[in-house]
XYZ file of C-alpha atoms in Angstrom:
555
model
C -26.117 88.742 13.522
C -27.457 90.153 16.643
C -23.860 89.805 18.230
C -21.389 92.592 18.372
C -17.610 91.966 18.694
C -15.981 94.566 21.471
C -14.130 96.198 18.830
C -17.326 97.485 17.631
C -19.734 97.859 20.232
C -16.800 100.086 22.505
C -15.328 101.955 19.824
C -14.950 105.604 20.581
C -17.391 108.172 19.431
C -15.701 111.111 20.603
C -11.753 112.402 21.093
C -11.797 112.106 24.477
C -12.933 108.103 23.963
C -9.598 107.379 22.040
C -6.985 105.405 24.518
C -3.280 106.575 24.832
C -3.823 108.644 21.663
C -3.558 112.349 23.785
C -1.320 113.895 21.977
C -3.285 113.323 18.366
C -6.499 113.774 19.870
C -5.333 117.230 21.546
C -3.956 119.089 18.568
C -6.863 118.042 16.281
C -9.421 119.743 18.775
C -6.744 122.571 18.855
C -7.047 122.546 15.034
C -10.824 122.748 15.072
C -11.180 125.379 17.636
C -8.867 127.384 16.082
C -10.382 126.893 12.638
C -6.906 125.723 10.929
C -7.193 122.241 10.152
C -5.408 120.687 7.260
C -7.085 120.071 3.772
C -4.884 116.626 3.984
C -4.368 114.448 6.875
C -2.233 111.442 7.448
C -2.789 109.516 10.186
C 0.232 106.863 10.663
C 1.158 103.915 13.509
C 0.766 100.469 14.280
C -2.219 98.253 13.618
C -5.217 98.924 16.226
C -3.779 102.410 17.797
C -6.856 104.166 16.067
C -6.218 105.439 12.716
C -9.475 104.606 11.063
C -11.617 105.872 14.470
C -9.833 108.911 14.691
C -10.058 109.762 10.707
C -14.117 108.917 11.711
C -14.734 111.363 14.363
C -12.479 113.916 12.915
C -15.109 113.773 9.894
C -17.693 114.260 12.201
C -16.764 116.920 14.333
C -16.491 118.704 10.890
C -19.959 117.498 9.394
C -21.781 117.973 12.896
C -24.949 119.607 12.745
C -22.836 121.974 15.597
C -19.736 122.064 13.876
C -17.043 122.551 13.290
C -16.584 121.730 16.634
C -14.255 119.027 18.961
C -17.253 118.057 20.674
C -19.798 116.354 17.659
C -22.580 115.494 18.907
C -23.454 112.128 17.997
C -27.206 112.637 17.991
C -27.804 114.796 14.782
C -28.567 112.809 11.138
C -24.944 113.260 9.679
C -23.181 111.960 12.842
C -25.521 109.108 13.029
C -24.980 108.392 9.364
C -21.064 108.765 9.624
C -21.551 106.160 12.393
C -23.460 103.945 10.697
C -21.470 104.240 7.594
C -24.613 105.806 5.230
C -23.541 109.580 4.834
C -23.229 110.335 1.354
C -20.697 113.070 1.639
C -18.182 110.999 3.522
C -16.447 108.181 1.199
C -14.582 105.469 2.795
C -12.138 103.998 0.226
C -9.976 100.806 1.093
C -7.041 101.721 -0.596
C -5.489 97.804 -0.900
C -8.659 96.729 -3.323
C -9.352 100.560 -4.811
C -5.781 100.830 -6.204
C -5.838 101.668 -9.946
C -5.278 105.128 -11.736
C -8.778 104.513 -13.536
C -10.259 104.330 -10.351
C -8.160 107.918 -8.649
C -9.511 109.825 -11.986
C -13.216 109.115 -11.082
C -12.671 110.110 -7.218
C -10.546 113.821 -8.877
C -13.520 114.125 -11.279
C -16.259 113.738 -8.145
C -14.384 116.129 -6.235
C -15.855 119.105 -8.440
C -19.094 118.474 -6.700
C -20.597 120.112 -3.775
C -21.239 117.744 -1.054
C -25.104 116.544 -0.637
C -26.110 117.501 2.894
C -23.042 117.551 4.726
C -20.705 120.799 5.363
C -17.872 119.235 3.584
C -17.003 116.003 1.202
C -14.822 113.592 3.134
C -12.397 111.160 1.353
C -11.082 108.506 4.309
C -8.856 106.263 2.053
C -7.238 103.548 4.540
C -4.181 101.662 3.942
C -3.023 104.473 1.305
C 0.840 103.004 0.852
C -1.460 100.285 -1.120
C -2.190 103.033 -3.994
C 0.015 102.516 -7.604
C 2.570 104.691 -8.366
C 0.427 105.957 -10.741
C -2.426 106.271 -8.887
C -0.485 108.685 -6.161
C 0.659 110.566 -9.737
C -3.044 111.106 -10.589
C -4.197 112.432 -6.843
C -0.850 114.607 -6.797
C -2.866 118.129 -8.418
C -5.793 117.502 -6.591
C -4.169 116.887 -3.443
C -1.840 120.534 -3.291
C -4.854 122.424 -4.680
C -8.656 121.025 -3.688
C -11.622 122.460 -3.725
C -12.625 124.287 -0.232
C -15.509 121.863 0.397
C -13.285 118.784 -0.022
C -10.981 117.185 2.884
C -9.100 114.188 2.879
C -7.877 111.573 5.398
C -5.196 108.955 4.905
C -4.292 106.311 7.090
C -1.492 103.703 6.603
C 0.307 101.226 8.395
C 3.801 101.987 5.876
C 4.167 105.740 5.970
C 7.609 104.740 4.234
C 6.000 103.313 1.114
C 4.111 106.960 0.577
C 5.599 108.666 -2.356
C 7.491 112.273 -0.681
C 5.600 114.847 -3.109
C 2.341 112.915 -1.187
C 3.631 113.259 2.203
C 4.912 117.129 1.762
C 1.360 117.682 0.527
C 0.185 116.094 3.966
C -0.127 116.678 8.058
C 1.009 114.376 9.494
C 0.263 112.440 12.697
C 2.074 109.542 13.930
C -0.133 107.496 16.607
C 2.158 105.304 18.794
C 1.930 101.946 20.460
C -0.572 101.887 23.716
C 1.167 101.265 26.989
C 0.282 98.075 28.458
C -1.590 100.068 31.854
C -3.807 101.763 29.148
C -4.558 98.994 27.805
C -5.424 97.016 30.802
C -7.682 99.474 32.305
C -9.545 100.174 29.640
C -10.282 96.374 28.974
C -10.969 96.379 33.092
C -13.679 99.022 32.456
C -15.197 96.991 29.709
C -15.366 93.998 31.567
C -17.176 95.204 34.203
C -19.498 96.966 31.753
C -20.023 93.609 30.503
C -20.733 92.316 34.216
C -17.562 89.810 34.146
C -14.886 89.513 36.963
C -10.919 88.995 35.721
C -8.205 89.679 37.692
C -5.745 92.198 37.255
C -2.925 89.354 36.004
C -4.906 88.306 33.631
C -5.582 92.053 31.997
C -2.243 92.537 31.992
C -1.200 89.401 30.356
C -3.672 90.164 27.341
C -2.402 93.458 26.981
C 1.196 92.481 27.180
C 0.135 89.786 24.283
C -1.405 92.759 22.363
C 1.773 94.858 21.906
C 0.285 97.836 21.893
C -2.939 97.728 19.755
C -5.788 97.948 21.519
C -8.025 96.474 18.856
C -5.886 93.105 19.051
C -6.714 93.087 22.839
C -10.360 93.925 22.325
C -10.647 90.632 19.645
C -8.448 88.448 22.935
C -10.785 89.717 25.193
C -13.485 88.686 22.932
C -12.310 84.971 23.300
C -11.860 84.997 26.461
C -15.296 86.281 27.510
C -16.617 83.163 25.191
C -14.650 80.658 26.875
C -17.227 79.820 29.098
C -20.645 80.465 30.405
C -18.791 81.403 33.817
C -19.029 85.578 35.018
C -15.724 85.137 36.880
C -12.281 84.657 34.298
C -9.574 82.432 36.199
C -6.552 83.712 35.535
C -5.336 79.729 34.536
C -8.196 79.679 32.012
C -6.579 83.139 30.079
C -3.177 81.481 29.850
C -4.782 78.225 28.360
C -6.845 80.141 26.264
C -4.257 82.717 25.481
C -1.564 79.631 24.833
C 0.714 81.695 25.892
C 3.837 81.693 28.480
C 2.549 82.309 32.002
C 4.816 85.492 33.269
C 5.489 82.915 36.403
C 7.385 80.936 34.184
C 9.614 83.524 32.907
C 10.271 84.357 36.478
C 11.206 81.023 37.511
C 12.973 79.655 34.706
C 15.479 83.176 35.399
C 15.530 82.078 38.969
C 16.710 78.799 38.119
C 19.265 79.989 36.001
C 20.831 82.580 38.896
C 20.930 79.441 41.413
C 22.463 77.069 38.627
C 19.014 74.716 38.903
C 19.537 72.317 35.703
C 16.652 69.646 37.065
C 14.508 72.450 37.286
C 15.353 73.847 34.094
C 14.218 70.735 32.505
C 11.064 70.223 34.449
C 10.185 73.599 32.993
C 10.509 72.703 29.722
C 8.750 69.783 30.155
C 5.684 71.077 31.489
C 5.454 74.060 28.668
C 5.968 71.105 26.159
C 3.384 69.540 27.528
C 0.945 72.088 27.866
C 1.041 72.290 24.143
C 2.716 75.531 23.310
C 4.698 76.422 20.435
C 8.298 75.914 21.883
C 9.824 78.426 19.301
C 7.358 80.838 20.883
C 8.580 79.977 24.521
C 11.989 80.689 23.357
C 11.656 83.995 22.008
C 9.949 84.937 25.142
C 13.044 83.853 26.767
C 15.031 86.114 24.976
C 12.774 89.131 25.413
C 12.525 88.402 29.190
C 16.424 88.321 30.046
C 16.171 91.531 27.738
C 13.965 93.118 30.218
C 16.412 91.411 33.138
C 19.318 93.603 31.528
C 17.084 97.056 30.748
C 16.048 96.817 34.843
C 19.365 96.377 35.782
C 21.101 99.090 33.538
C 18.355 101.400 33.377
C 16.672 100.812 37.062
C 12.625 100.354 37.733
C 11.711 103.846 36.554
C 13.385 104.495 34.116
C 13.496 101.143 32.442
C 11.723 101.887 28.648
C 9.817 98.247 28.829
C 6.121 97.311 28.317
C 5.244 95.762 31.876
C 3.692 96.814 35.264
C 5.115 98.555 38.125
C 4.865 95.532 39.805
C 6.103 93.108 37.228
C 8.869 95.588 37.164
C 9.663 95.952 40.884
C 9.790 92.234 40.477
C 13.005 92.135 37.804
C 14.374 94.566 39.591
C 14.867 92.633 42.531
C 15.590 89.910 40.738
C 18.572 91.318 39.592
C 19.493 93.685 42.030
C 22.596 91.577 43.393
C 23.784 90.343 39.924
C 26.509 92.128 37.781
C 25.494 93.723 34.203
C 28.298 91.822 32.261
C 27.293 88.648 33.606
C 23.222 89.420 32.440
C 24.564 90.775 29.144
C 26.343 86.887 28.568
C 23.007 85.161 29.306
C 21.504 87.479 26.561
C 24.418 87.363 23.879
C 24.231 83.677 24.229
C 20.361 82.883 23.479
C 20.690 85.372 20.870
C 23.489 82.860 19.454
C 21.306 79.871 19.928
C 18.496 81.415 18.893
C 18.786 80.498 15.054
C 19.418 76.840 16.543
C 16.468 76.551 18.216
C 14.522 78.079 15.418
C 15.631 75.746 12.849
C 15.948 72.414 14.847
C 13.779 69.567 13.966
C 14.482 68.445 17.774
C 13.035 71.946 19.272
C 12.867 70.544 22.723
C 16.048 69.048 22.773
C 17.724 72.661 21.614
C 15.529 74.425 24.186
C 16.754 72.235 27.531
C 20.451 72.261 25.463
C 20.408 76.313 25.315
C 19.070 76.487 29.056
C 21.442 74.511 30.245
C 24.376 76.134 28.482
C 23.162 79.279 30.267
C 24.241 77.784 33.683
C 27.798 77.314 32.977
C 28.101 80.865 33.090
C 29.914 81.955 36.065
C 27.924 85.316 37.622
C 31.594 85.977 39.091
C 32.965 85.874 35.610
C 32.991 89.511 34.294
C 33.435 90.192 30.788
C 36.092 92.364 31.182
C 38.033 90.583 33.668
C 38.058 87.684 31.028
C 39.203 89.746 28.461
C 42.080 90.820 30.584
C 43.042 87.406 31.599
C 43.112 85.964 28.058
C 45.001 89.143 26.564
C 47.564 88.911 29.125
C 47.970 85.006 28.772
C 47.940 85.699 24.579
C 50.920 87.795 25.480
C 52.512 85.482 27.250
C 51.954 82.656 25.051
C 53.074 85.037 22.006
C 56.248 85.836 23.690
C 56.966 82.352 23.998
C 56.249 81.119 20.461
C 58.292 83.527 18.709
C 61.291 83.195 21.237
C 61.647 79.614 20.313
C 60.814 79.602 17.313
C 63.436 82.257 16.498
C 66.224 80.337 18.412
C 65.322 77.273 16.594
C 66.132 79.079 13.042
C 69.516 80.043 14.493
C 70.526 76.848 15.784
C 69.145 75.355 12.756
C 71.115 77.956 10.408
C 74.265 77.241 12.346
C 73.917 72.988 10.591
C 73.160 74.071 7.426
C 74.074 76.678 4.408
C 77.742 75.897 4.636
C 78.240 76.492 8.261
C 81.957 77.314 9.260
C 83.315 74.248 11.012
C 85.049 74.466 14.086
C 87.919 72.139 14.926
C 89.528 73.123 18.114
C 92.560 71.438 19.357
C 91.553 68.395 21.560
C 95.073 67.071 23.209
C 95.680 63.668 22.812
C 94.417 61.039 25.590
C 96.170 61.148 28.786
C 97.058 58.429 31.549
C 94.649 57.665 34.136
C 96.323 59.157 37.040
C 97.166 62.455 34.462
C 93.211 62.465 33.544
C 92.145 61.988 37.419
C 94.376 64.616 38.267
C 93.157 66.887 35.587
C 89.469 66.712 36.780
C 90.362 67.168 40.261
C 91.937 70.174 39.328
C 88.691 71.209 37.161
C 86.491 70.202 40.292
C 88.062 72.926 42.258
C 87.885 75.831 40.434
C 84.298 76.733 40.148
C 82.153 76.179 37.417
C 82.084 78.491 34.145
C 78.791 79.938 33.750
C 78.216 81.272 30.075
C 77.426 84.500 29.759
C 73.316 85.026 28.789
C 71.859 85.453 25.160
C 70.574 88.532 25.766
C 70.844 89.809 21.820
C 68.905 88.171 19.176
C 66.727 85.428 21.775
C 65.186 87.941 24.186
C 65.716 91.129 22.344
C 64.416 91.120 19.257
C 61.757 88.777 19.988
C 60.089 91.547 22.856
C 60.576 93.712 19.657
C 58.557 91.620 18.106
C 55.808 91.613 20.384
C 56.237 95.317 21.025
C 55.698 95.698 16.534
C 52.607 92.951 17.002
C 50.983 95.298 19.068
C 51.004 98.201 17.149
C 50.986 96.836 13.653
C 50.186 93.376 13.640
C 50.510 92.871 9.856
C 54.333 94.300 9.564
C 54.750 91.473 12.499
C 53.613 89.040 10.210
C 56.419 90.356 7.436
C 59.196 91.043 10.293
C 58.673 87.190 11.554
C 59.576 85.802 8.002
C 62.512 88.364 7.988
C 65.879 87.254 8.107
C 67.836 89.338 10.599
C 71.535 90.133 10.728
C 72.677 91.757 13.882
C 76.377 91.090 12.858
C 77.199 94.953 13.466
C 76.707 96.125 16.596
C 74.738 99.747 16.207
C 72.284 98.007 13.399
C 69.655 95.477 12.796
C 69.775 94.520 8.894
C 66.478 93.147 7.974
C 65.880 91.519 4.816
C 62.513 90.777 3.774
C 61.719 88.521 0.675
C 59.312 88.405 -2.047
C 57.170 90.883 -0.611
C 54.233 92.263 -2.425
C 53.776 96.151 -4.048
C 51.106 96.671 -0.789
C 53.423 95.524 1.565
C 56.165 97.024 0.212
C 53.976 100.927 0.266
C 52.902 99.640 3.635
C 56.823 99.158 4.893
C 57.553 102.955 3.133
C 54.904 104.201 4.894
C 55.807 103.300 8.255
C 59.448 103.185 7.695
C 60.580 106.204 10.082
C 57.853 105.231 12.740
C 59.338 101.795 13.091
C 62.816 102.807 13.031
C 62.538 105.412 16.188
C 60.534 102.298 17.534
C 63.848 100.177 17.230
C 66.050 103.009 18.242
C 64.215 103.585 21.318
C 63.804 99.719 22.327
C 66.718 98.348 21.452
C 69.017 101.121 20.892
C 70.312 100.394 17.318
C 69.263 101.638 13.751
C 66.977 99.680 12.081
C 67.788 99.229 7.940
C 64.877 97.492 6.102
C 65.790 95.622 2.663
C 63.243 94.792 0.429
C 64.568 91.910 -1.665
C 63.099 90.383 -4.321
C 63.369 86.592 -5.616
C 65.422 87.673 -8.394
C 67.582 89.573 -6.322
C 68.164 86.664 -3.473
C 69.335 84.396 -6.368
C 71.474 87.013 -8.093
C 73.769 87.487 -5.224
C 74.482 83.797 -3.271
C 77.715 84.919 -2.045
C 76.931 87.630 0.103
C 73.991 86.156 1.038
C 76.292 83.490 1.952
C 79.262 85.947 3.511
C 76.404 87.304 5.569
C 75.115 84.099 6.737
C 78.751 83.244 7.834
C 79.266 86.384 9.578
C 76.313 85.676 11.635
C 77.014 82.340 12.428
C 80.350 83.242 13.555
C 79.146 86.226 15.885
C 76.312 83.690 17.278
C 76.568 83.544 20.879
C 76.860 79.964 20.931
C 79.551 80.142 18.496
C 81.543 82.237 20.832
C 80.816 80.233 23.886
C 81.832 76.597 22.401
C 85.383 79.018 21.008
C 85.816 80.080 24.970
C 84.999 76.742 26.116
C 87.567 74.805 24.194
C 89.771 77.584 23.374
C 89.320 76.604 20.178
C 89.819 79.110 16.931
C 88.089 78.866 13.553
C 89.979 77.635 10.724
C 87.385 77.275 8.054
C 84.701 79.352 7.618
């Protein structure tokens, strides 16, 4: 074919060439110049960044006719051949299809032999991590200790699949991802090599679709210059071709989140749906766009660590500039939630619009931690209440059952009319008894409660089936039941920490009683004596006995 892809036809011939790979480029020249360059180099990173191209002009600037040197020349017989892939002393070995021990023995036994016209014998093995474990075993000799005319150059995607006696045997170089205004210059200065006209938006939309390899945006580039027999690239015909999410969309589906805009949240969908594109795709740029939203805002335009323009930046930052973090960082958390919905939905469309829409129910007045407050100190409240009733119902309750004492006061037989008329006159002018408040066992030990819940919720749990006895006034007796060995150690443990607790809230001693089943059925009565003691101290007990002047007979 006459036709030559980008990738080839632009690839770099020299270090200076090599795009947003500086600080690899500049200690390999340093290396050369300096005469004190590794016997075994690794050369590690993403796909595209320039592994392979680097490994290739690092074996020429030591093969040139002029070398060593940082500078090859490109122009003598060796170079040319290294270009062209015909030097004889310079092996490239693709280490996915070259992977056996068998075939690592016949490149250690080659090794012995000088190199044919070239200054030194080259071994560039690419995608190394693919070699067997015996394979690595086999190079591991030859590797520490080679001969002085032999150099070699490995280059992986998986630096973390590389056995450790390899990579201690290695230099190592780790090439990074390109930065998106690399990459779009450098396609900018091949377009107009190439005599085409694309805008700026457009460059910077392939190179945000390349994430960081610059081969990948050389191949979209590619397609994109084949679209059409037109010069001039409209920026509509790179999304199309691209079938990608225009960045306008992003911006205005955020927009219509902020202003709570569910018709044109919809709309939006609609016309991506239409346009053909993978809606799963759409999503997850979503997701990555209202994680750029929160970077901006938490990390501000400079020093926000994403892969955009200034300008595309300046734009999220206003964007943003009058909305709270909390209230960006609940947009996020919930397409993150949704996101496994919308990913395994056979109704993709239907999740999309239903996730969008979700997102505009969030208040941007609704900080997190103002919510948390509000349902902590209504949890409290509601707490508070449950265990307050819920303890005064087991005392009323225990007061009509387990043998309760009965009270009979003396009720005087009926009067006359005039006797009974004068008798609530006589009541109607004195004023009304109030009872004195429950301020023991209702209020009390239930704030106790609450007061234990917060600092060790699961002796709460064991204190709320607890039956309490408060029948002496400097104590609390608390019997617990049928508690288990860890509970039990737990109780021990804390023992002395909850008993200054109750001695500072509710100024009494606080005696704990472990009691097993066995136990509460070997000793009825004074489980029963204690039962009637309590009822008879109850405050309501005492009250009705005040009322009616009454006296317990039976108890």
């Amino acid at each position: 074919m006459s036709y030559q892809v980008l990738a080839l036809k632009y690839r770099p011939q020299t270090f200076d060439e090599v795009v947003g790979q500086s600080h690899v480029t500049r200690t390999l020249e340093n290396a050369i110049t300096a005469d004190r360059v590794a016997h075994a180099i690794l050369f590690t990173g993403p796909r595209g960044t320039g592994k392979t191209t680097i490994a290739r002009i690092l074996a020429k600037a030591m093969n040139c006719r002029t070398g060593p040197t940082p500078t090859p020349c490109n122009t003598c017989k060796i170079c040319k051949d290294i270009v062209e892939g015909h030097c004889s002393d310079v092996f490239e070995i693709d280490g996915a299809s070259n992977n056996s021990v068998d075939q690592i023995r016949d490149l250690r036994e080659n090794v012995t032999y000088m190199p044919a016209t070239a200054p030194y014998k080259i071994y560039i093995i690419d995608e190394v991590h693919m070699l067997s474990t015996a394979a690595f075993n086999a190079l591991l000799k030859t590797l520490e200790e080679p001969p002085d005319h032999v150099m070699f150059i490995f280059a992986t995607t998986e630096v973390h699949k590389i056995p450790a006696t390899i990579l201690s045997r290695c230099q190592r170089h780790d090439l990074g991802r390109i930065l998106l205004e690399e990459i779009s210059e450098h396609l900018g200065m091949l377009c107009a090599k190439e005599g085409f006209t694309i805008e700026k938006e457009s460059l910077d939309l392939i190179s945000l679709e390349a994430d960081g390899s610059i081969r990948d945006s050389l191949s979209l580039l590619d397609r994109i210059l084949s679209a059409g027999p037109d010069k001039v690239i409209d920026h509509q015909k790179v999304v199309d071709n691209l079938g990608v999410t225009d960045r306008k969309v992003m911006h205005d589906i955020s927009s219509a989140v902020f202003l709570k805009n569910g018709a044109k949240l919809i709309h939006i969908v609609e016309k991506v749906n239409d346009s053909g594109l993978d809606l799963k795709k759409f999503f997850s740029d979503i997701i990555l766009h209202f994680r750029n939203l929160n970077v901006i805002k938490l990390c501000g335009r400079d020093n926000a660590t994403i892969n955009l323009t200034d300008l595309e930046k300046e734009t999220l930052y206003q964007a943003v500039s009058e909305l709270h973090p909390d209230y960006l960082g609940m947009l996020l958390q919930l397409l993150l939630k949704e996101e496994s919905l919308v990913k395994f939905s056979s109704h993709t469309k239907t999740a999309v619009e239903m996730v969008l829409l979700k997102l505009i129910q969030i208040s941007p007045g609704a900080h997190l931690d103002q919510i948390i407050g509000k349902l902590d100190l209504l949890a409290g409240q509601l707490e508070s209440k449950l265990v307050e009733s819920k303890l005064t119902e087991q005392a009323l309750t225990g007061l009509a059952t387990h043998n309760q004492p009965t009270i009979t006061p003396d009720i005087p037989a009926p009067m006359p009319m005039a006797s009974n008329a004068t008798v609530l006159q006589t009541q109607e002018s004195q004023e009304p008894y109030a009872p004195p408040p429950m301020e023991t066992t209702p209020k009390t030990w239930p704030n106790f409660l609450i007061k234990i819940e917060k600092k060790y919720p699961s002796i709460f749990t064991l204190f709320s089936k607890a039956r309490v006895d408060e029948s002496i006034p400097e104590s609390i007796q608390l019997e617990l039941y049928n508690c288990s060995a860890f509970d039990s150690a737990r109780l021990k443990t804390k023992q002395k920490e909850l008993q200054d607790l109750c001695k500072k809230f509710l100024k009494k001693n606080l005696d704990i009683a472990i009691m097993s089943e066995t136990q509460s059925l070997a000793k009825p009565d004074k489980q029963k004596a204690s039962m009637k003691v309590a009822a008879r101290n109850h405050p309501l007990v005492l009250d009705a006995q005040r009322i009616f002047d009454g006296e317990i007979i039976n108890y």
